[in-house]
Each structure stands twice: as structure tokens, then as C-alpha cells.
Amino acid sequence: MRVFNGLDEFTAAVGEQLGTSDWHTVTQEQVNTFADATGDHQWIHVDVEKAKQGPFGAPIAHGFLTLSVLPLLSAGTYRVDGLKMGINYGLNKVRFPQPVKVGSKIRGVAELAEVTDVPGGKQVVTRWTIEIDGEAKPACVAEWVTRLIA
């Protein structure tokens, strides 16, 4: 865990890698819960037996599930002390180059791409690469935009 003592110290790290998260195993239970929450029950995600015969040889996580674990991955990667709050502001570029098979381990690598001033704090663009253990291509590459309020 990389810890920054305030926004000035954090801003000075633009262009640097912020860290790498621990591995997280994607489970079928997690995929099923996500399917229930979003209404996306496509067989490649939730029908284990049919998915084994499908194009990926196993059920796969939803791309949006992979994206939605960014808060989990970032929580153990870096922290900025002295903030009142952080707000999810959105995403810029998002791609899913490689599907995540259920049972795979994923982790996030964060790079601080950009910091700009906004009223009360900073707007931050963090470039995330979500890697899959044993795979050459990442599961997801995304620019996550947050606002950090001091």
C-alpha cells in the first residue's frame, strides 16, 4: 500500500505507478450475484455446464463485473490521507481485451495519469490495468476519473 500525505504529495506522483493490488479470485457466486443485480443472465456467465461447451471453455465474468471491482482493487493499492471524501466521477476509455474465466485471479495495476484542480480538491485520472494471472492480455484497461475533496 502506497500512502500519500495529502493532495500535494499525491499530485507530485503524476506519471508514476501507484501500486499493484493483491490478487482477487473471481467466483461463480460473485458472477451470479452480479447477474442478479444487473439483469444480465447470459448463459456464458451463469450456465456453468453450457459455458463449459461454449467459446471460452468455462463461464466468464461480465466485463462490467471486472470493471466494478476497481474500488476493491484500489483499496489495497494506494491511499491519500487528509481527505474529506472521494467521489466517483466516471470513466474515460474502457476496454476488455481478455475475458475472465470464473476461478481466475485478477489484480489491478494503477498509474496516476492526470491531476487537475476543481473546487475543493482535485480531479484525478488513474489508468488501471486489470491483469489475469497466467494470461498475456489484461482483462480490462480503464481510465477512472475521481474527485478527491480535501
PDB file of C-alpha atoms in Angstrom:
ATOM      1  CA  MET A   1       0.000   0.000   0.000  1.00  0.00           C
ATOM      2  CA  ARG A   2       1.405   3.323  -1.065  1.00  0.00           C
ATOM      3  CA  VAL A   3       0.321   6.140   1.256  1.00  0.00           C
ATOM      4  CA  PHE A   4       0.330   9.807   0.282  1.00  0.00           C
ATOM      5  CA  ASN A   5       0.308  12.553   2.904  1.00  0.00           C
ATOM      6  CA  GLY A   6      -2.233  14.885   1.286  1.00  0.00           C
ATOM      7  CA  LEU A   7      -3.124  16.069  -2.180  1.00  0.00           C
ATOM      8  CA  ASP A   8       0.131  17.943  -2.845  1.00  0.00           C
ATOM      9  CA  GLU A   9       2.196  14.804  -2.332  1.00  0.00           C
ATOM     10  CA  PHE A  10      -0.271  12.807  -4.436  1.00  0.00           C
ATOM     11  CA  THR A  11      -0.194  15.379  -7.262  1.00  0.00           C
ATOM     12  CA  ALA A  12       3.592  15.142  -7.380  1.00  0.00           C
ATOM     13  CA  ALA A  13       3.236  11.472  -8.372  1.00  0.00           C
ATOM     14  CA  VAL A  14       1.657  12.165 -11.799  1.00  0.00           C
ATOM     15  CA  GLY A  15       3.163   9.758 -14.310  1.00  0.00           C
ATOM     16  CA  GLU A  16       4.131   7.230 -11.643  1.00  0.00           C
ATOM     17  CA  GLN A  17       2.822   3.779 -10.929  1.00  0.00           C
ATOM     18  CA  LEU A  18       0.786   3.977  -7.718  1.00  0.00           C
ATOM     19  CA  GLY A  19       0.944   0.294  -6.977  1.00  0.00           C
ATOM     20  CA  THR A  20      -0.388  -3.185  -7.607  1.00  0.00           C
ATOM     21  CA  SER A  21      -3.288  -4.722  -5.717  1.00  0.00           C
ATOM     22  CA  ASP A  22      -3.446  -8.152  -4.169  1.00  0.00           C
ATOM     23  CA  TRP A  23      -4.916 -10.954  -6.269  1.00  0.00           C
ATOM     24  CA  HIS A  24      -8.700 -11.420  -6.163  1.00  0.00           C
ATOM     25  CA  THR A  25     -10.328 -14.699  -7.231  1.00  0.00           C
ATOM     26  CA  VAL A  26     -13.486 -14.283  -9.303  1.00  0.00           C
ATOM     27  CA  THR A  27     -16.084 -16.805  -8.118  1.00  0.00           C
ATOM     28  CA  GLN A  28     -19.230 -18.165  -9.709  1.00  0.00           C
ATOM     29  CA  GLU A  29     -21.180 -16.839  -6.730  1.00  0.00           C
ATOM     30  CA  GLN A  30     -19.856 -13.336  -7.444  1.00  0.00           C
ATOM     31  CA  VAL A  31     -20.815 -13.676 -11.128  1.00  0.00           C
ATOM     32  CA  ASN A  32     -24.313 -14.913 -10.244  1.00  0.00           C
ATOM     33  CA  THR A  33     -24.845 -12.089  -7.750  1.00  0.00           C
ATOM     34  CA  PHE A  34     -23.746  -9.556 -10.365  1.00  0.00           C
ATOM     35  CA  ALA A  35     -26.117 -11.137 -12.896  1.00  0.00           C
ATOM     36  CA  ASP A  36     -28.980 -10.767 -10.418  1.00  0.00           C
ATOM     37  CA  ALA A  37     -28.070  -7.156  -9.679  1.00  0.00           C
ATOM     38  CA  THR A  38     -27.847  -6.148 -13.358  1.00  0.00           C
ATOM     39  CA  GLY A  39     -30.349  -8.483 -15.002  1.00  0.00           C
ATOM     40  CA  ASP A  40     -27.632  -9.853 -17.318  1.00  0.00           C
ATOM     41  CA  HIS A  41     -28.147 -13.625 -17.079  1.00  0.00           C
ATOM     42  CA  GLN A  42     -26.491 -14.554 -20.377  1.00  0.00           C
ATOM     43  CA  TRP A  43     -25.527 -18.228 -20.370  1.00  0.00           C
ATOM     44  CA  ILE A  44     -21.798 -17.540 -20.839  1.00  0.00           C
ATOM     45  CA  HIS A  45     -21.858 -16.129 -17.295  1.00  0.00           C
ATOM     46  CA  VAL A  46     -24.380 -18.173 -15.307  1.00  0.00           C
ATOM     47  CA  ASP A  47     -24.958 -21.563 -17.013  1.00  0.00           C
ATOM     48  CA  VAL A  48     -21.844 -23.423 -15.904  1.00  0.00           C
ATOM     49  CA  GLU A  49     -22.433 -26.603 -17.921  1.00  0.00           C
ATOM     50  CA  LYS A  50     -23.366 -24.820 -21.147  1.00  0.00           C
ATOM     51  CA  ALA A  51     -20.489 -22.367 -20.725  1.00  0.00           C
ATOM     52  CA  LYS A  52     -18.027 -25.272 -20.496  1.00  0.00           C
ATOM     53  CA  GLN A  53     -19.090 -26.198 -24.036  1.00  0.00           C
ATOM     54  CA  GLY A  54     -19.010 -22.571 -25.228  1.00  0.00           C
ATOM     55  CA  PRO A  55     -16.301 -20.468 -26.857  1.00  0.00           C
ATOM     56  CA  PHE A  56     -14.334 -19.837 -23.632  1.00  0.00           C
ATOM     57  CA  GLY A  57     -14.453 -23.367 -22.182  1.00  0.00           C
ATOM     58  CA  ALA A  58     -15.809 -22.064 -18.879  1.00  0.00           C
ATOM     59  CA  PRO A  59     -18.187 -19.425 -17.547  1.00  0.00           C
ATOM     60  CA  ILE A  60     -16.761 -15.912 -17.696  1.00  0.00           C
ATOM     61  CA  ALA A  61     -17.261 -12.813 -15.589  1.00  0.00           C
ATOM     62  CA  HIS A  62     -19.238  -9.954 -17.055  1.00  0.00           C
ATOM     63  CA  GLY A  63     -16.968  -7.225 -18.392  1.00  0.00           C
ATOM     64  CA  PHE A  64     -18.803  -4.737 -16.194  1.00  0.00           C
ATOM     65  CA  LEU A  65     -18.203  -7.007 -13.180  1.00  0.00           C
ATOM     66  CA  THR A  66     -14.486  -6.881 -13.915  1.00  0.00           C
ATOM     67  CA  LEU A  67     -14.704  -3.096 -14.108  1.00  0.00           C
ATOM     68  CA  SER A  68     -16.797  -2.871 -10.938  1.00  0.00           C
ATOM     69  CA  VAL A  69     -14.082  -4.419  -8.756  1.00  0.00           C
ATOM     70  CA  LEU A  70     -11.890  -1.328  -9.219  1.00  0.00           C
ATOM     71  CA  PRO A  71     -12.857   0.023  -5.762  1.00  0.00           C
ATOM     72  CA  LEU A  72     -11.921  -3.339  -4.217  1.00  0.00           C
ATOM     73  CA  LEU A  73      -8.590  -3.418  -6.027  1.00  0.00           C
ATOM     74  CA  SER A  74      -7.756   0.224  -5.331  1.00  0.00           C
ATOM     75  CA  ALA A  75      -8.497  -0.062  -1.602  1.00  0.00           C
ATOM     76  CA  GLY A  76      -5.320  -2.078  -1.076  1.00  0.00           C
ATOM     77  CA  THR A  77      -3.175  -0.291  -3.656  1.00  0.00           C
ATOM     78  CA  TYR A  78      -2.852   3.330  -2.553  1.00  0.00           C
ATOM     79  CA  ARG A  79      -4.359   5.855  -0.141  1.00  0.00           C
ATOM     80  CA  VAL A  80      -4.376   9.641   0.107  1.00  0.00           C
ATOM     81  CA  ASP A  81      -4.560  10.831   3.702  1.00  0.00           C
ATOM     82  CA  GLY A  82      -6.211  14.082   4.785  1.00  0.00           C
ATOM     83  CA  LEU A  83      -9.283  13.890   2.538  1.00  0.00           C
ATOM     84  CA  LYS A  84     -12.901  14.572   3.450  1.00  0.00           C
ATOM     85  CA  MET A  85     -14.076  12.214   0.721  1.00  0.00           C
ATOM     86  CA  GLY A  86     -13.503  10.717  -2.683  1.00  0.00           C
ATOM     87  CA  ILE A  87     -16.205  10.759  -5.349  1.00  0.00           C
ATOM     88  CA  ASN A  88     -16.505   8.514  -8.386  1.00  0.00           C
ATOM     89  CA  TYR A  89     -16.766  10.961 -11.307  1.00  0.00           C
ATOM     90  CA  GLY A  90     -16.775   8.498 -14.205  1.00  0.00           C
ATOM     91  CA  LEU A  91     -14.627   6.735 -16.731  1.00  0.00           C
ATOM     92  CA  ASN A  92     -12.804   7.716 -19.868  1.00  0.00           C
ATOM     93  CA  LYS A  93     -11.509   4.879 -22.019  1.00  0.00           C
ATOM     94  CA  VAL A  94     -12.556   1.333 -21.080  1.00  0.00           C
ATOM     95  CA  ARG A  95     -11.658  -1.864 -22.927  1.00  0.00           C
ATOM     96  CA  PHE A  96     -11.994  -5.577 -22.123  1.00  0.00           C
ATOM     97  CA  PRO A  97      -9.209  -7.287 -24.136  1.00  0.00           C
ATOM     98  CA  GLN A  98      -9.481 -10.725 -22.456  1.00  0.00           C
ATOM     99  CA  PRO A  99     -12.429 -12.429 -20.729  1.00  0.00           C
ATOM    100  CA  VAL A 100     -12.019 -13.509 -17.106  1.00  0.00           C
ATOM    101  CA  LYS A 101     -12.886 -17.167 -16.585  1.00  0.00           C
ATOM    102  CA  VAL A 102     -14.588 -17.970 -13.304  1.00  0.00           C
ATOM    103  CA  GLY A 103     -11.951 -19.145 -10.840  1.00  0.00           C
ATOM    104  CA  SER A 104      -9.269 -16.866 -12.307  1.00  0.00           C
ATOM    105  CA  LYS A 105      -7.272 -14.485 -10.177  1.00  0.00           C
ATOM    106  CA  ILE A 106      -7.169 -10.815 -11.153  1.00  0.00           C
ATOM    107  CA  ARG A 107      -5.253  -7.826  -9.817  1.00  0.00           C
ATOM    108  CA  GLY A 108      -5.058  -4.146 -10.643  1.00  0.00           C
ATOM    109  CA  VAL A 109      -2.074  -2.009 -11.530  1.00  0.00           C
ATOM    110  CA  ALA A 110      -2.653   1.731 -11.126  1.00  0.00           C
ATOM    111  CA  GLU A 111      -0.831   4.657 -12.706  1.00  0.00           C
ATOM    112  CA  LEU A 112      -1.573   8.287 -11.879  1.00  0.00           C
ATOM    113  CA  ALA A 113      -2.204   9.814 -15.313  1.00  0.00           C
ATOM    114  CA  GLU A 114      -3.534  13.289 -14.548  1.00  0.00           C
ATOM    115  CA  VAL A 115      -4.482  15.627 -11.692  1.00  0.00           C
ATOM    116  CA  THR A 116      -6.344  18.901 -12.192  1.00  0.00           C
ATOM    117  CA  ASP A 117      -7.754  21.465  -9.788  1.00  0.00           C
ATOM    118  CA  VAL A 118     -11.502  21.531  -9.074  1.00  0.00           C
ATOM    119  CA  PRO A 119     -13.353  23.482  -6.377  1.00  0.00           C
ATOM    120  CA  GLY A 120     -12.469  21.958  -3.007  1.00  0.00           C
ATOM    121  CA  GLY A 121      -9.908  19.487  -4.281  1.00  0.00           C
ATOM    122  CA  LYS A 122      -8.544  17.664  -7.308  1.00  0.00           C
ATOM    123  CA  GLN A 123      -9.904  15.692 -10.240  1.00  0.00           C
ATOM    124  CA  VAL A 124      -7.800  12.596 -10.777  1.00  0.00           C
ATOM    125  CA  VAL A 125      -7.442  10.286 -13.762  1.00  0.00           C
ATOM    126  CA  THR A 126      -5.998   6.927 -12.773  1.00  0.00           C
ATOM    127  CA  ARG A 127      -5.079   4.470 -15.527  1.00  0.00           C
ATOM    128  CA  TRP A 128      -5.892   0.927 -14.412  1.00  0.00           C
ATOM    129  CA  THR A 129      -4.798  -2.340 -15.953  1.00  0.00           C
ATOM    130  CA  ILE A 130      -6.587  -5.381 -14.541  1.00  0.00           C
ATOM    131  CA  GLU A 131      -4.335  -8.377 -15.100  1.00  0.00           C
ATOM    132  CA  ILE A 132      -5.351 -12.046 -15.146  1.00  0.00           C
ATOM    133  CA  ASP A 133      -2.944 -14.470 -13.503  1.00  0.00           C
ATOM    134  CA  GLY A 134      -1.278 -16.540 -16.232  1.00  0.00           C
ATOM    135  CA  GLU A 135      -2.695 -14.563 -19.182  1.00  0.00           C
ATOM    136  CA  ALA A 136      -0.720 -12.301 -21.518  1.00  0.00           C
ATOM    137  CA  LYS A 137      -3.600  -9.897 -22.215  1.00  0.00           C
ATOM    138  CA  PRO A 138      -5.270  -7.869 -19.456  1.00  0.00           C
ATOM    139  CA  ALA A 139      -8.929  -8.310 -18.546  1.00  0.00           C
ATOM    140  CA  CYS A 140      -9.593  -4.583 -18.536  1.00  0.00           C
ATOM    141  CA  VAL A 141      -7.832  -1.319 -19.239  1.00  0.00           C
ATOM    142  CA  ALA A 142      -9.637   1.777 -17.990  1.00  0.00           C
ATOM    143  CA  GLU A 143      -9.152   5.409 -17.085  1.00  0.00           C
ATOM    144  CA  TRP A 144     -11.025   6.012 -13.840  1.00  0.00           C
ATOM    145  CA  VAL A 145     -11.913   9.623 -13.026  1.00  0.00           C
ATOM    146  CA  THR A 146     -12.394  10.544  -9.365  1.00  0.00           C
ATOM    147  CA  ARG A 147     -12.677  13.721  -7.371  1.00  0.00           C
ATOM    148  CA  LEU A 148     -10.722  13.986  -4.148  1.00  0.00           C
ATOM    149  CA  ILE A 149     -12.089  16.593  -1.761  1.00  0.00           C
ATOM    150  CA  ALA A 150      -9.791  17.957   0.949  1.00  0.00           C
TER     151      ALA A 150
END
